[in-house]
mmCIF file of C-alpha atoms in Angstrom:
data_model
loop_
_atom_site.group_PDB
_atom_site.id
_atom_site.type_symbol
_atom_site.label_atom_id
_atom_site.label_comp_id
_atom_site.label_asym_id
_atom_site.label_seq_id
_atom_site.Cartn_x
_atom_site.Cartn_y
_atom_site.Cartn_z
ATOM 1 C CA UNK A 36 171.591 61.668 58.710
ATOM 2 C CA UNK A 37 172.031 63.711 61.702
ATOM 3 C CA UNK A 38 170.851 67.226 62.074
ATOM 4 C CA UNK A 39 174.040 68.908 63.355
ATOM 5 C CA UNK A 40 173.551 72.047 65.179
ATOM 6 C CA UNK A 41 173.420 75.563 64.245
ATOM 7 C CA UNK A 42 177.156 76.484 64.434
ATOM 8 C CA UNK A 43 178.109 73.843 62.582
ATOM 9 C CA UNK A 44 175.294 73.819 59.711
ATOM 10 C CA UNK A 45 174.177 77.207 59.276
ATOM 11 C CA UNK A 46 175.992 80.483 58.376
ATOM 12 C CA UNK A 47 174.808 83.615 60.785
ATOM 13 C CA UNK A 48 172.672 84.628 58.052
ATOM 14 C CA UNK A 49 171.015 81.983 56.707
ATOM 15 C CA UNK A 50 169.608 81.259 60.253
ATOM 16 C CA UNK A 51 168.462 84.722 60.491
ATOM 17 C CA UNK A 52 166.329 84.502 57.342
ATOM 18 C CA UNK A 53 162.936 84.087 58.267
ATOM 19 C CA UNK A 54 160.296 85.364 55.802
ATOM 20 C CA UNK A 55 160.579 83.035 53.236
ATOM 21 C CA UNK A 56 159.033 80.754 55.023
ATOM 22 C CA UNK A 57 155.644 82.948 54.944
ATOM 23 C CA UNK A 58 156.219 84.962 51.561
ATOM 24 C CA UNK A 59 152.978 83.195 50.184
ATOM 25 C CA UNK A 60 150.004 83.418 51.798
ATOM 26 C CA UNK A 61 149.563 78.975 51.624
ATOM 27 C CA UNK A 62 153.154 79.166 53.214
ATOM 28 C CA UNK A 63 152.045 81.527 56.249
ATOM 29 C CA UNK A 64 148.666 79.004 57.205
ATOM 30 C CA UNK A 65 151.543 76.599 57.479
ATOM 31 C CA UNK A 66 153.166 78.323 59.884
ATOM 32 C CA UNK A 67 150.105 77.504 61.925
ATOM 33 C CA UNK A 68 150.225 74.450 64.171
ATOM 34 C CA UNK A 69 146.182 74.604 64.020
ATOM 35 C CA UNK A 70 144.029 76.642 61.628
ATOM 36 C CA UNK A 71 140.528 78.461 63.225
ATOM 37 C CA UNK A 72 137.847 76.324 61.839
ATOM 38 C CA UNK A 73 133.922 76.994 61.670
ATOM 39 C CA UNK A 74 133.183 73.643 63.815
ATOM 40 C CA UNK A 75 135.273 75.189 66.545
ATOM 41 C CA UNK A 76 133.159 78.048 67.275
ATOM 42 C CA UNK A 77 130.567 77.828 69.829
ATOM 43 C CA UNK A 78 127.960 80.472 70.116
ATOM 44 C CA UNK A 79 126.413 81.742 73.521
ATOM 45 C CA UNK A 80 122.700 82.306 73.289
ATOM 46 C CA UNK A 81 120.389 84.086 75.887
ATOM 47 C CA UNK A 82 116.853 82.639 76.561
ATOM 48 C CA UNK A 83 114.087 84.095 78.331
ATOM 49 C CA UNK A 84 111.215 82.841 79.534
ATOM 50 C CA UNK A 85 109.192 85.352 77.161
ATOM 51 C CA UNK A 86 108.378 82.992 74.558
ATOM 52 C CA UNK A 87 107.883 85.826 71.845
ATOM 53 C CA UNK A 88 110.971 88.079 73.380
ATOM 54 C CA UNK A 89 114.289 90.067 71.373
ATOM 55 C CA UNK A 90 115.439 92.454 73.935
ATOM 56 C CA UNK A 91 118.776 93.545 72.603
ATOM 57 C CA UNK A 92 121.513 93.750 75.177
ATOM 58 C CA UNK A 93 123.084 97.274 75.173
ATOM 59 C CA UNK A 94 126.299 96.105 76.947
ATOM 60 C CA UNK A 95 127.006 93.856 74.655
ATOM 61 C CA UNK A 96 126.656 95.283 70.720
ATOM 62 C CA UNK A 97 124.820 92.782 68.570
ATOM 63 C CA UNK A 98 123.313 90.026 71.075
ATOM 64 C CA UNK A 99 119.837 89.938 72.582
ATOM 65 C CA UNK A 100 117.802 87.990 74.480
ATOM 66 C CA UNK A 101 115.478 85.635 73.066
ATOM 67 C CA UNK A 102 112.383 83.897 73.344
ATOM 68 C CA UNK A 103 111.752 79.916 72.401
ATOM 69 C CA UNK A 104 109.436 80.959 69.817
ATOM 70 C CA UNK A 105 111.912 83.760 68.100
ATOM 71 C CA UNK A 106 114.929 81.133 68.348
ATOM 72 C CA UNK A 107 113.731 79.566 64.251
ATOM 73 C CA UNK A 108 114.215 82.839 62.437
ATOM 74 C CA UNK A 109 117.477 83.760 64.664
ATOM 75 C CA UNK A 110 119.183 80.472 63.873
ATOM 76 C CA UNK A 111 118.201 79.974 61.001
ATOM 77 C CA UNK A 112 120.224 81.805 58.743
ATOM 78 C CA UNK A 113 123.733 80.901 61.151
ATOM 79 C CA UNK A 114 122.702 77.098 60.691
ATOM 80 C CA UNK A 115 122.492 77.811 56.935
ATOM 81 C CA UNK A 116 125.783 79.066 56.885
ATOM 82 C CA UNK A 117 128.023 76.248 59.048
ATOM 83 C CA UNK A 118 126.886 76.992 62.594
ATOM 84 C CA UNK A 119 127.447 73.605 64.187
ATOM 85 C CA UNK A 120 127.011 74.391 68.208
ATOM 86 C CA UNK A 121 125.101 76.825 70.598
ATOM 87 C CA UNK A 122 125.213 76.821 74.192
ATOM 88 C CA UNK A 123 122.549 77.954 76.084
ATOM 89 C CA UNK A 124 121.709 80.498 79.233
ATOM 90 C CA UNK A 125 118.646 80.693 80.964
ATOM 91 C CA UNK A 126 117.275 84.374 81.870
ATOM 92 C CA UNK A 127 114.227 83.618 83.615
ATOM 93 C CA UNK A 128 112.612 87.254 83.883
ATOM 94 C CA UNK A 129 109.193 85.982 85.273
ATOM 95 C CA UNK A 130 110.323 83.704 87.438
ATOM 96 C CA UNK A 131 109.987 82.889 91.117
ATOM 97 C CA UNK A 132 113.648 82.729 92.277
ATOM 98 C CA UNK A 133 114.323 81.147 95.441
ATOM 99 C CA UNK A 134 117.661 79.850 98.060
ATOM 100 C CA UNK A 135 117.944 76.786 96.189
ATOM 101 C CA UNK A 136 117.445 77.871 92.470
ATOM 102 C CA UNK A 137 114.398 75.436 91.970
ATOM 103 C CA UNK A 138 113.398 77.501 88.221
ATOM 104 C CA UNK A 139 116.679 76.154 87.077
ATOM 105 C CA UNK A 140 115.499 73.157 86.022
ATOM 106 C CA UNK A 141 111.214 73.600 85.657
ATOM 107 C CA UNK A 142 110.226 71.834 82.696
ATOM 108 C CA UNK A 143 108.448 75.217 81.495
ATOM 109 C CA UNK A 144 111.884 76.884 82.134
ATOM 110 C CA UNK A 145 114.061 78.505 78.858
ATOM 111 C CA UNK A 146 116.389 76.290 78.903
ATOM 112 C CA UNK A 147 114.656 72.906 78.983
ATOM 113 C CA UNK A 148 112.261 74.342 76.119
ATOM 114 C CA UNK A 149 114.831 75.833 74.314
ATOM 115 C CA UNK A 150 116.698 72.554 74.532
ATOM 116 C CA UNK A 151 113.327 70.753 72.919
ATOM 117 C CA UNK A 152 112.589 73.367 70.185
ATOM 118 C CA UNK A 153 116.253 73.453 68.822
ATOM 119 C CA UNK A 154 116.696 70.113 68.704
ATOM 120 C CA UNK A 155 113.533 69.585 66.895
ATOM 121 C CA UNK A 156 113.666 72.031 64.744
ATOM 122 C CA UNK A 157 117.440 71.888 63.824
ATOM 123 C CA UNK A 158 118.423 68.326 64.700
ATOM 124 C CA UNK A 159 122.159 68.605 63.305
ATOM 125 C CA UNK A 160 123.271 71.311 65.832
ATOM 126 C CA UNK A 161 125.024 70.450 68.797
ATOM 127 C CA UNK A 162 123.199 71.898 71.704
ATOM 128 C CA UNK A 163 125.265 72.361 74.604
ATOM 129 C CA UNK A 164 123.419 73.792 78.308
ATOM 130 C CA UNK A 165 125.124 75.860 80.683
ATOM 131 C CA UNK A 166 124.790 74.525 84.431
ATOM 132 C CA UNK A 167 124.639 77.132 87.082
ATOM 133 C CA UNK A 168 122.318 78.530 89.674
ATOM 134 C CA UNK A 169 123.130 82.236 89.788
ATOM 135 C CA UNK A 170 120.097 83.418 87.379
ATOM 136 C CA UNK A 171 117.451 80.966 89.341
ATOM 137 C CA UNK A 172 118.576 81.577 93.375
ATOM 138 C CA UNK A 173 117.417 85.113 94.763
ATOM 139 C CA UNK A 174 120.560 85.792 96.241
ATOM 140 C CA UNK A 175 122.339 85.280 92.583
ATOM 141 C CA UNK A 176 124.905 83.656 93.956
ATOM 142 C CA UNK A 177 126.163 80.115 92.188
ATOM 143 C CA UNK A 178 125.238 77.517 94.607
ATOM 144 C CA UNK A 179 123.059 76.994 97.849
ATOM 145 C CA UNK A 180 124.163 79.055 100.844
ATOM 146 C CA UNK A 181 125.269 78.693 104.612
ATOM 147 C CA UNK A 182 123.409 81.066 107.117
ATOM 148 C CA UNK A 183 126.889 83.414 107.081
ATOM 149 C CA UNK A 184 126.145 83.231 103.594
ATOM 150 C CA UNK A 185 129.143 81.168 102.750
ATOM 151 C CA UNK A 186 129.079 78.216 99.966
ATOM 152 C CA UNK A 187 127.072 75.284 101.499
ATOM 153 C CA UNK A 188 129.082 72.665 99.331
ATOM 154 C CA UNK A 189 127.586 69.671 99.275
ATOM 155 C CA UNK A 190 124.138 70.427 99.022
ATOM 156 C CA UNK A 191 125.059 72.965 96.124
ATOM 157 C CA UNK A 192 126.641 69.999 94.425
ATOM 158 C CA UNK A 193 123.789 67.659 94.328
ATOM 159 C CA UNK A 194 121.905 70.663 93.046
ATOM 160 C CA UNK A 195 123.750 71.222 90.008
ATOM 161 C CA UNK A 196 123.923 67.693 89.085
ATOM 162 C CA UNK A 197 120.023 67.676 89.322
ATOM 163 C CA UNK A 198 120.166 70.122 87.016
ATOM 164 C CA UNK A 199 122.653 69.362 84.874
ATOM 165 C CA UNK A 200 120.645 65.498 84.419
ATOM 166 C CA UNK A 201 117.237 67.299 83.909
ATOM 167 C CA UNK A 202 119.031 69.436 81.172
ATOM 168 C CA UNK A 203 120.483 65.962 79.746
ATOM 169 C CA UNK A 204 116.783 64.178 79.858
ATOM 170 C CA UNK A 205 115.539 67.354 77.699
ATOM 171 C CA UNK A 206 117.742 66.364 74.797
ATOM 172 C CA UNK A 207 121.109 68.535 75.424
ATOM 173 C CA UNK A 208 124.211 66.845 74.108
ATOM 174 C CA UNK A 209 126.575 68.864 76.779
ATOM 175 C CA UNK A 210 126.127 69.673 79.963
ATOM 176 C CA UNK A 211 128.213 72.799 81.115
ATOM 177 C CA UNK A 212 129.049 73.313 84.963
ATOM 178 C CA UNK A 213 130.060 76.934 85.244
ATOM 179 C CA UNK A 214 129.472 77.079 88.961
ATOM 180 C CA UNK A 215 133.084 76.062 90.385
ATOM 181 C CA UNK A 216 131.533 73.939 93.275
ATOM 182 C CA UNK A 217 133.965 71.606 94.723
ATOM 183 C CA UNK A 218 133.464 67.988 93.544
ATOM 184 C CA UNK A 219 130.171 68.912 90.989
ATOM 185 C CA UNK A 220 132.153 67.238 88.073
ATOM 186 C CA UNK A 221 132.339 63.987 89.967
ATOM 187 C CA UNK A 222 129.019 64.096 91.027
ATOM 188 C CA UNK A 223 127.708 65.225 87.514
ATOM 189 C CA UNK A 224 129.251 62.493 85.751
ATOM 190 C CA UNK A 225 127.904 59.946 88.490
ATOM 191 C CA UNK A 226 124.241 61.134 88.029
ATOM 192 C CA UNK A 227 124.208 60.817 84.100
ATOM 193 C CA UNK A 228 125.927 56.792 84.290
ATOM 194 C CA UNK A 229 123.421 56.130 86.882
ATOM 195 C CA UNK A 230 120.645 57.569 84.466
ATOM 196 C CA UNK A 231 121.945 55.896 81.159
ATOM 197 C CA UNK A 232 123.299 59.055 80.141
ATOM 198 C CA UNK A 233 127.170 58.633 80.770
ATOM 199 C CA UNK A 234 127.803 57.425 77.096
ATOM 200 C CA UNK A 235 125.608 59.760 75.542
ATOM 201 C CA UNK A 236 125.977 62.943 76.931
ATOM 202 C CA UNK A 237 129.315 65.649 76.902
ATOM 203 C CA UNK A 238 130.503 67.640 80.262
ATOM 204 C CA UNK A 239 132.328 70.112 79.565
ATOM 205 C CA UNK A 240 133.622 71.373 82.940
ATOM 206 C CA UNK A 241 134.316 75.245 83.078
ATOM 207 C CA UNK A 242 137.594 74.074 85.021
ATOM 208 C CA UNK A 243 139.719 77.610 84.877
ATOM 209 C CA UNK A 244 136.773 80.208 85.476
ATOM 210 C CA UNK A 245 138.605 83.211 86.716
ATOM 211 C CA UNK A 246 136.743 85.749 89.487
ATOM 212 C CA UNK A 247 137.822 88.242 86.502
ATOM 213 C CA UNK A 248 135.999 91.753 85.812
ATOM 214 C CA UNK A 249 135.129 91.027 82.417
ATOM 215 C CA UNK A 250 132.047 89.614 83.238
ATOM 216 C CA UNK A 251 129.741 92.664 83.174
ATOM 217 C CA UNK A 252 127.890 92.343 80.110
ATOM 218 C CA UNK A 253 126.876 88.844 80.842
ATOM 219 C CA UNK A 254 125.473 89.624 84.283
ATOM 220 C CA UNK A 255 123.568 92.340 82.294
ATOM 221 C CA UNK A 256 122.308 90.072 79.827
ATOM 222 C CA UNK A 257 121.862 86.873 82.275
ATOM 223 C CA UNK A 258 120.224 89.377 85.497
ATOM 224 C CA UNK A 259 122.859 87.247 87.263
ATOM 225 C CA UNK A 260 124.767 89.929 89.442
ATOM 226 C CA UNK A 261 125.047 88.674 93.048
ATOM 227 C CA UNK A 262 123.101 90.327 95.766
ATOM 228 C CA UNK A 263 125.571 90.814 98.005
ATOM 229 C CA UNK A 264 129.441 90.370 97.909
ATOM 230 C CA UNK A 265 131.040 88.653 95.600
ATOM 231 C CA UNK A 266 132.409 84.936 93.517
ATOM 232 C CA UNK A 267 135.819 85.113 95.017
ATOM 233 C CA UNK A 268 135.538 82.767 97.391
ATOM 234 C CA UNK A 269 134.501 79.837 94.234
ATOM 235 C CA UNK A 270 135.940 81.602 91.278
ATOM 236 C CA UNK A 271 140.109 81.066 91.101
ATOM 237 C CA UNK A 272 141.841 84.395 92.228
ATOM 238 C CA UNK A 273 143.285 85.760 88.650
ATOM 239 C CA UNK A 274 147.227 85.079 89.499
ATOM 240 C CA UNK A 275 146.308 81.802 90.657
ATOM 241 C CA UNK A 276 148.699 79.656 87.885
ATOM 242 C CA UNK A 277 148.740 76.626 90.315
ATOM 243 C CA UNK A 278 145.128 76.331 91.373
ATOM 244 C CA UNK A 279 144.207 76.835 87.970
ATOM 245 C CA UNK A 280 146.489 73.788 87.295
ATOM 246 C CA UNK A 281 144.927 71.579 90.233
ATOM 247 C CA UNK A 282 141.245 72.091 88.979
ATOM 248 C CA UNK A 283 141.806 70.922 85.547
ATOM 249 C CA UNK A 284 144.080 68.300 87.012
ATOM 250 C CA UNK A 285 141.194 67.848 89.126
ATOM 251 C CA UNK A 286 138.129 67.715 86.648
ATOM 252 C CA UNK A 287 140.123 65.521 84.101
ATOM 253 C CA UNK A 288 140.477 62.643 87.205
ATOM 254 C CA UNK A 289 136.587 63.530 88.009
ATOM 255 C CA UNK A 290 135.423 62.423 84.404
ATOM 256 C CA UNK A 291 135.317 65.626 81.985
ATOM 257 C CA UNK A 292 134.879 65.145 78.785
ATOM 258 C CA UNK A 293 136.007 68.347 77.398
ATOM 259 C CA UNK A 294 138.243 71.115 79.702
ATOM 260 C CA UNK A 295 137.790 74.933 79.848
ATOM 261 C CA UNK A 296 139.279 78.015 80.628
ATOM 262 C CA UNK A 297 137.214 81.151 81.230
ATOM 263 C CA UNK A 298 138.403 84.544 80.568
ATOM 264 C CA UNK A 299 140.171 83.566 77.528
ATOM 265 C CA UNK A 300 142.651 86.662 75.886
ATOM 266 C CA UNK A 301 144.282 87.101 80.062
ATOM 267 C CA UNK A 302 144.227 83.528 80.778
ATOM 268 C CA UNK A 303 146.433 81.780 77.370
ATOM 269 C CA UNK A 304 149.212 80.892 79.587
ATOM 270 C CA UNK A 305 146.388 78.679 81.491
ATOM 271 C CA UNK A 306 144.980 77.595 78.154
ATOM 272 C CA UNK A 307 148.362 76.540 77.106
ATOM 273 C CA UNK A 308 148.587 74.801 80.816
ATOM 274 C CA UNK A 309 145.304 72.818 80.091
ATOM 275 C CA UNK A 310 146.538 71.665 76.601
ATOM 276 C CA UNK A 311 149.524 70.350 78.075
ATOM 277 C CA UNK A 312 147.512 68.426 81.729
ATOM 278 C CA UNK A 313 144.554 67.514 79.444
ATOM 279 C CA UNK A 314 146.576 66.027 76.358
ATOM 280 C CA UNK A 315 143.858 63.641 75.308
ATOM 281 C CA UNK A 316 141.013 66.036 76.195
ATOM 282 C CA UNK A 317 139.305 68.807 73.915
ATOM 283 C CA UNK A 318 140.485 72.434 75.226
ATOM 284 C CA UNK A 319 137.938 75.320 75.638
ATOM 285 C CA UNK A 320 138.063 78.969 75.983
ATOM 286 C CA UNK A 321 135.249 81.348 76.347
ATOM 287 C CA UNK A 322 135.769 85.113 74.970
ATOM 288 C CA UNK A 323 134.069 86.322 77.598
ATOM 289 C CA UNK A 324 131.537 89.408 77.477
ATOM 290 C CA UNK A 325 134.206 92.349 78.315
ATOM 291 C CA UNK A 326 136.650 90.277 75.985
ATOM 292 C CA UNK A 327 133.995 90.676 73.099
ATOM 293 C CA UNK A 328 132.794 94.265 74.233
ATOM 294 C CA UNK A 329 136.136 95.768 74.526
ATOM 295 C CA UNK A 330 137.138 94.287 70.802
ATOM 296 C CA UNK A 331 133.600 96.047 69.874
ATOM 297 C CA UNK A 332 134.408 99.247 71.477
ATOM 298 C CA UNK A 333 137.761 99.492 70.026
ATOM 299 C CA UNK A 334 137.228 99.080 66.683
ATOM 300 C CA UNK A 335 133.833 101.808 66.748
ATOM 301 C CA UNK A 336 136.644 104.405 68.536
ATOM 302 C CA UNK A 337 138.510 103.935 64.809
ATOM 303 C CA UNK A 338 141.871 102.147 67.057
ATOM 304 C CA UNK A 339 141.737 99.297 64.573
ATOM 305 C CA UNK A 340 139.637 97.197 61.957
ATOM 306 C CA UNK A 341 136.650 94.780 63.917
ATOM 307 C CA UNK A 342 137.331 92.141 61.364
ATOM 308 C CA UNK A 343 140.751 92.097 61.972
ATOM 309 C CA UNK A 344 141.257 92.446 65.459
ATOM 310 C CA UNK A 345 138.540 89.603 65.954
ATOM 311 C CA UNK A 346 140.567 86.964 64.167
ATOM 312 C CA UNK A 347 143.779 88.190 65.941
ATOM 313 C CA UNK A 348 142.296 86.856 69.443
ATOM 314 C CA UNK A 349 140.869 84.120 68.317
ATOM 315 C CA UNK A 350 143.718 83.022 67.115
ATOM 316 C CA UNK A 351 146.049 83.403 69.682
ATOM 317 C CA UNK A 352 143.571 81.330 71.695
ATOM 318 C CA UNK A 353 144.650 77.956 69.142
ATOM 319 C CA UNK A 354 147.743 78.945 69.165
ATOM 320 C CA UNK A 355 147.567 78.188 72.956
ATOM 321 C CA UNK A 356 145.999 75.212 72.581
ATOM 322 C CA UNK A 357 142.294 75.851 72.605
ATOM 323 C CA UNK A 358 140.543 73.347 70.487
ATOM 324 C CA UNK A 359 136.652 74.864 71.295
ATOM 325 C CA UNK A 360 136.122 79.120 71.147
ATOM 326 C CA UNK A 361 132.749 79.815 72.784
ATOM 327 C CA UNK A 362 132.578 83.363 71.623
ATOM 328 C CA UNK A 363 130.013 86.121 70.564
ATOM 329 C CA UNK A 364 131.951 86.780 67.231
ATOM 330 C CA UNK A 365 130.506 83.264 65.915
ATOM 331 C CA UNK A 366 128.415 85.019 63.574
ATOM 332 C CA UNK A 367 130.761 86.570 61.763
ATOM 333 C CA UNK A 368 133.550 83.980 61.222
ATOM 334 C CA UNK A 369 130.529 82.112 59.772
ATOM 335 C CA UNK A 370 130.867 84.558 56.992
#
């Protein structure tokens, strides 16, 4: 039977009757085309190269730093309770930090032990790395540099994949690019097939990273600030719709595995974007630090309910399509 149109079916007010389809609370999750799910949280964790370290971050309530050996009793309980993935960032404190980023990928580094000691300790969690150089070079900037101090492409990509293959050979089941080099997702995904690693390991590409200001806390917590200027000149420019279109277009063709877009709560019109270039593909978003801080902040000036307006982001991030949520609030929706 044919659906005949509106005119002809429905009286004005029986199409203008809308809550009875969410009067019960079973009826309003069907409303949803996608429900937020444990699984689809991933949780961003800080390690230092202070094996015994918790140095809470003040910019950003409730997260810390942490040392390999503190990383049992932290997890522990969030394992217990459904945490199923972690992604990691170096914060190499003692480091020597050069042009090229060379702690980034020392064996004795956070991240590579980190990567070891999770996996052996809690061998169902999915361990995914972040790729970058910013916390390793000593100008903090995310790839190797020109003399004019511009982005030296090419030799920044090789870098990164060097990384991102070391990070693979310690055990990590994703790989993370963050860096927005030109052409590191091809090259990436080259290095782990040559290195037996294409079938086993994830890249998630951070496709849509934004040169956003909501980054402060991170920087804080990572020691990542640039030196000098700034990430414009990698990161997209924040009304950039159509770049932000070409790079996931872009990384899909290059041989992601999983797409993401980075600020999350500005950017849902670009998460919405990547669900609909990257179909078959995974979509994730990252809640960024200011994201997470300003929720924080809100809710301890009394302007609404933590809880509350938590689940109200995160939720308009599926309902744009994200699939993935890297987010500080992981904790809590474990609860």
């Amino acid at each position: 039977m044919r659906c005949l149109p509106y005119p002809e079916y429905y009286t004005e007010v029986e199409r203008s009757i809308l809550q009875g389809g969410y009067a019960h609370p079973l009826s309003r999750k069907w409303q949803s085309r996608k429900s937020l799910e444990k699984d689809m949280f991933m949780y961003p964790i800080f390690v230092t190269d202070d094996p015994k370290a918790k140095v809470d971050i003040p910019t950003l309530p409730g997260q810390s730093r942490w040392g390999v050996d503190r990383l049992e009793e932290f997890l522990s309980p969030l394992v217990k309770k459904g945490l199923s993935s972690i992604i990691l960032f170096g914060v190499p404190l003692n480091a020597q930090k050069d042009e090229k980023g060379t702690p980034a990928d020392d064996s004795n580094g956070p991240v590579i032990q980190a990567i070891k000691r999770i996996r052996e300790t809690f061998p169902s969690l999915y361990v995914a790395a972040d790729v970058c150089l910013c916390e390793y070079t000593s100008h903090g900037h995310c790839g190797i540099l020109n003399h004019d101090h511009t982005i030296n492409t090419q030799p920044s990509v090789e870098r990164i994949a060097e990384v991102a293959l070391s990070y693979a050979e310690a055990g990590a089941h994703c790989v993370a690019p963050s860096d927005m080099m030109d052409g590191r997702i091809l090259a990436i995904k080259r290095k782990l097939i040559d290195s037996g690693f294409g079938n086993k390991v994830t890249l998630m590409s951070y496709s849509a990273k934004f040169a956003s200001g909501l980054y402060g806390p991170f920087r804080d917590a990572a020691g990542s600030a640039p030196s000098f200027g700034d990430r414009k000149c990698y990161q997209l420019p924040p009304q950039a719709k159509g770049l932000a279109r070409r790079a996931i277009i872009r990384d899909v063709n290059e041989g992601a595995d999983i797409i993401m877009v980075k600020p999350a709560l500005p950017y849902l019109d670009i998460i919405a974007d990547a669900a609909e270039l990257a179909a078959d593909h995974p979509v994730a978003c990252y809640q960024v630090s200011g994201e997470y801080a300003m929720v924080v902040a809100g809710a301890n000036a009394g302007i609404y309910d933590l809880k509350t307006m938590a689940f109200e982001t995160t939720e308009s991030m599926v309902r744009a399509g994200a699939t993935i949520i890297l987010s500080y609030f992981t904790p809590q929706f474990l609860d």
